[in-house]
Amino acid sequence: MPASDITSLRAVLRSPQRLRVEVLAGLVVALALIPEAISFSIIAGVDPRVGLFASCTMAVSIAFLGGRPAMISAATGAVALVIAPVMRDHGFDYLIATVLLAGVIQIVLGVLGVARLMRFIPRSVMVGFVNSLAILIFLAQLPHLIDVPWAVYPLVAAGIVILVGLPRLTKAVPAPLVAIVVLSVLVTVASVGVPTVSDEGKLPDSLPSLFWPNVPLNLETLRIIAPYALGMALVGLLESLMTAKLVDDVTDTPSSKTREAWGQGAANVITGLFGGMGGCAMIGQTMINVKASGGRSRLSTFLAGAFLLILVVGLGDIVGDIPMAALVAVMVMVSVGTFDWHSIRPRTLRRMPRSETTVMVATVIVVVATHNLAIGVVVGVLVAMVLFARRVAHFTQVAEIAQPDENTKVYKVTGELFFASSNDLVYQFDYLHDPATVLIDLTDSHIWDASTVATLDAITTKYQRYGKTVEIIGLNPASAERRDRLAGQLNASH
């Protein structure tokens, strides 16, 4: 089946084999969402059911509204960290008001086309994003492997064996689902005392209901929640759009980033109206869905939310008995599969420009240090910009070419002229010894900014002090238009 047909809901419903894959993928993701949602609820300082209901409504909503089929959105740690101070300082109603406002901001940003800014994120930042995420997923499992009963370790090892070995025998059933079922049965039958899902927090026993925050609708409320709402909106959009781009690469299928942007906002509004803590795309669960389980359509995303609701509300007692060792094994293999091992091979590092490796490493270090993917990506982009500007600045060259006569000298400037490269341009000419007429040929250059125009003005002024005439030739139309508009209008402060 072509990749485009795999993501089509109609095609999935017509194919029993594809339908089975999507259903089982949704079930596996739902099971993996439970401990994560509970953990993020604790980070945000809210009841576990707030995170679980948020994961349900986010997944179901984004299945219809999002622009990237098969991507999973739910309660996330990054969002929890942003909104935790609101809950701590102002209470639950203000938290929900923050989620609602963040959703509205995301819708506005999506409509304004903020998703188009994704084109400015370099590949090295994307690799750093993926690698740091894999590291964070692995680190998040360590608390479940430290100071635990000895039986946890052979259970995790057995789970990893199933996850690695089963796909080599058959892919009819997702290996993560088999690992969870087998280890759960083994623990129950053998009465092994190990930590279970129920130890992470109390599961809800009723369906979510509509909720409207009891906060004053005035400027004071806006002053309190607006900074956190903006932070949540930006963090959520950045993580979601980066994850969508990653899924595009993994599945070799395109997606609408603009639709994903406003869809995330609408999903957060819906989640807030049901008393959920909000969220964004989840890379770990998305990789479980896409890579480990083979999910490709919106159906797997929808079923992840639907199954999660059924499991925690209707089958809470059974789900509560699932050993955490099974879920840890799944997440460990997800982290291994997510990491871009090719990026750290010695052969790759030898061939890769140092600037690219520096950007990737900087992104990883910041993300792992802050546990915030958004901060890491922003730092990575800034480092990439600085290194790019520094590299391009050195490409500009000034050379003397054949002189028409003894009273004329011609300089040829080659390269892109902008603030970083044009700053040194003023020092490349022999103002004292040059003849009366100087031609500066910019045929192989381009003027990008006001800094370059100011530099050319400075060069002209220096020659005029020695009674010499400067003519700038070879400007392309865009450069000529920019120089004509700004020449003589910029003083030294510009």
PDB file of N, CA and C in Angstrom, residues 17 33 60 67 77 123 136 175 187 252 262 272 300 306 328 333 365 376 390 392 394 410 461:
ATOM      1  N   GLN A  17      -5.954  -5.865   7.456  1.00  0.00           N
ATOM      2  CA  GLN A  17      -4.599  -5.951   7.990  1.00  0.00           C
ATOM      3  C   GLN A  17      -4.134  -4.599   8.519  1.00  0.00           C
ATOM      4  N   LEU A  33       0.891   5.679  27.793  1.00  0.00           N
ATOM      5  CA  LEU A  33       0.543   7.037  28.222  1.00  0.00           C
ATOM      6  C   LEU A  33       0.235   7.128  29.714  1.00  0.00           C
ATOM      7  N   VAL A  60      -7.640  12.492  21.334  1.00  0.00           N
ATOM      8  CA  VAL A  60      -8.869  12.393  20.536  1.00  0.00           C
ATOM      9  C   VAL A  60      -9.059  13.642  19.691  1.00  0.00           C
ATOM     10  N   GLY A  67      -2.500  18.271  11.842  1.00  0.00           N
ATOM     11  CA  GLY A  67      -2.042  18.173  10.467  1.00  0.00           C
ATOM     12  C   GLY A  67      -1.100  17.019  10.208  1.00  0.00           C
ATOM     13  N   GLY A  77       5.731  16.723  29.862  1.00  0.00           N
ATOM     14  CA  GLY A  77       6.546  17.271  30.930  1.00  0.00           C
ATOM     15  C   GLY A  77       6.910  18.727  30.710  1.00  0.00           C
ATOM     16  N   ARG A 123      19.305  21.196  10.123  1.00  0.00           N
ATOM     17  CA  ARG A 123      19.290  19.762  10.340  1.00  0.00           C
ATOM     18  C   ARG A 123      20.065  19.386  11.599  1.00  0.00           C
ATOM     19  N   LEU A 136      16.588  11.945  27.276  1.00  0.00           N
ATOM     20  CA  LEU A 136      15.605  12.266  28.314  1.00  0.00           C
ATOM     21  C   LEU A 136      14.644  11.106  28.557  1.00  0.00           C
ATOM     22  N   ALA A 175       5.238  -5.794  19.156  1.00  0.00           N
ATOM     23  CA  ALA A 175       6.063  -6.358  20.224  1.00  0.00           C
ATOM     24  C   ALA A 175       5.840  -5.674  21.570  1.00  0.00           C
ATOM     25  N   VAL A 187       3.871 -11.699  36.244  1.00  0.00           N
ATOM     26  CA  VAL A 187       3.888 -11.110  37.584  1.00  0.00           C
ATOM     27  C   VAL A 187       2.662 -11.532  38.382  1.00  0.00           C
ATOM     28  N   ASP A 252       8.181   9.145   5.595  1.00  0.00           N
ATOM     29  CA  ASP A 252       8.287   9.603   4.197  1.00  0.00           C
ATOM     30  C   ASP A 252       6.957  10.110   3.667  1.00  0.00           C
ATOM     31  N   TRP A 262      -2.521  25.315  14.514  1.00  0.00           N
ATOM     32  CA  TRP A 262      -3.802  25.748  15.091  1.00  0.00           C
ATOM     33  C   TRP A 262      -4.585  24.570  15.664  1.00  0.00           C
ATOM     34  N   GLY A 272      -8.792  22.082  28.072  1.00  0.00           N
ATOM     35  CA  GLY A 272      -9.049  22.976  29.201  1.00  0.00           C
ATOM     36  C   GLY A 272     -10.506  22.991  29.603  1.00  0.00           C
ATOM     37  N   SER A 300      -5.064   5.527  14.730  1.00  0.00           N
ATOM     38  CA  SER A 300      -4.256   5.083  15.863  1.00  0.00           C
ATOM     39  C   SER A 300      -4.179   6.180  16.928  1.00  0.00           C
ATOM     40  N   ALA A 306      -9.030   7.109  23.056  1.00  0.00           N
ATOM     41  CA  ALA A 306     -10.252   6.372  23.426  1.00  0.00           C
ATOM     42  C   ALA A 306      -9.917   5.187  24.333  1.00  0.00           C
ATOM     43  N   VAL A 328       8.801   0.225  31.371  1.00  0.00           N
ATOM     44  CA  VAL A 328      10.189   0.703  31.339  1.00  0.00           C
ATOM     45  C   VAL A 328      10.938   0.046  30.181  1.00  0.00           C
ATOM     46  N   MET A 333      13.630   0.798  24.919  1.00  0.00           N
ATOM     47  CA  MET A 333      13.821   0.464  23.509  1.00  0.00           C
ATOM     48  C   MET A 333      13.393   1.617  22.613  1.00  0.00           C
ATOM     49  N   ILE A 365      23.197  19.239  25.006  1.00  0.00           N
ATOM     50  CA  ILE A 365      23.619  19.626  26.355  1.00  0.00           C
ATOM     51  C   ILE A 365      22.561  20.503  27.029  1.00  0.00           C
ATOM     52  N   GLY A 376      16.413  24.149  24.436  1.00  0.00           N
ATOM     53  CA  GLY A 376      17.518  23.549  23.698  1.00  0.00           C
ATOM     54  C   GLY A 376      17.468  23.861  22.218  1.00  0.00           C
ATOM     55  N   ARG A 390      29.511  33.717  11.132  1.00  0.00           N
ATOM     56  CA  ARG A 390      30.978  33.759  11.233  1.00  0.00           C
ATOM     57  C   ARG A 390      31.622  33.100  10.021  1.00  0.00           C
ATOM     58  N   VAL A 392      30.255  32.609   6.924  1.00  0.00           N
ATOM     59  CA  VAL A 392      29.973  33.361   5.704  1.00  0.00           C
ATOM     60  C   VAL A 392      30.786  34.649   5.663  1.00  0.00           C
ATOM     61  N   HIS A 394      33.747  35.160   6.415  1.00  0.00           N
ATOM     62  CA  HIS A 394      35.103  34.938   5.924  1.00  0.00           C
ATOM     63  C   HIS A 394      35.138  34.613   4.444  1.00  0.00           C
ATOM     64  N   VAL A 410      40.821  49.435  -9.914  1.00  0.00           N
ATOM     65  CA  VAL A 410      39.572  48.673  -9.798  1.00  0.00           C
ATOM     66  C   VAL A 410      39.733  47.586  -8.727  1.00  0.00           C
ATOM     67  N   THR A 461      33.508  58.129   1.924  1.00  0.00           N
ATOM     68  CA  THR A 461      33.920  59.303   2.712  1.00  0.00           C
ATOM     69  C   THR A 461      35.421  59.341   2.918  1.00  0.00           C
TER      70      THR A 461
END
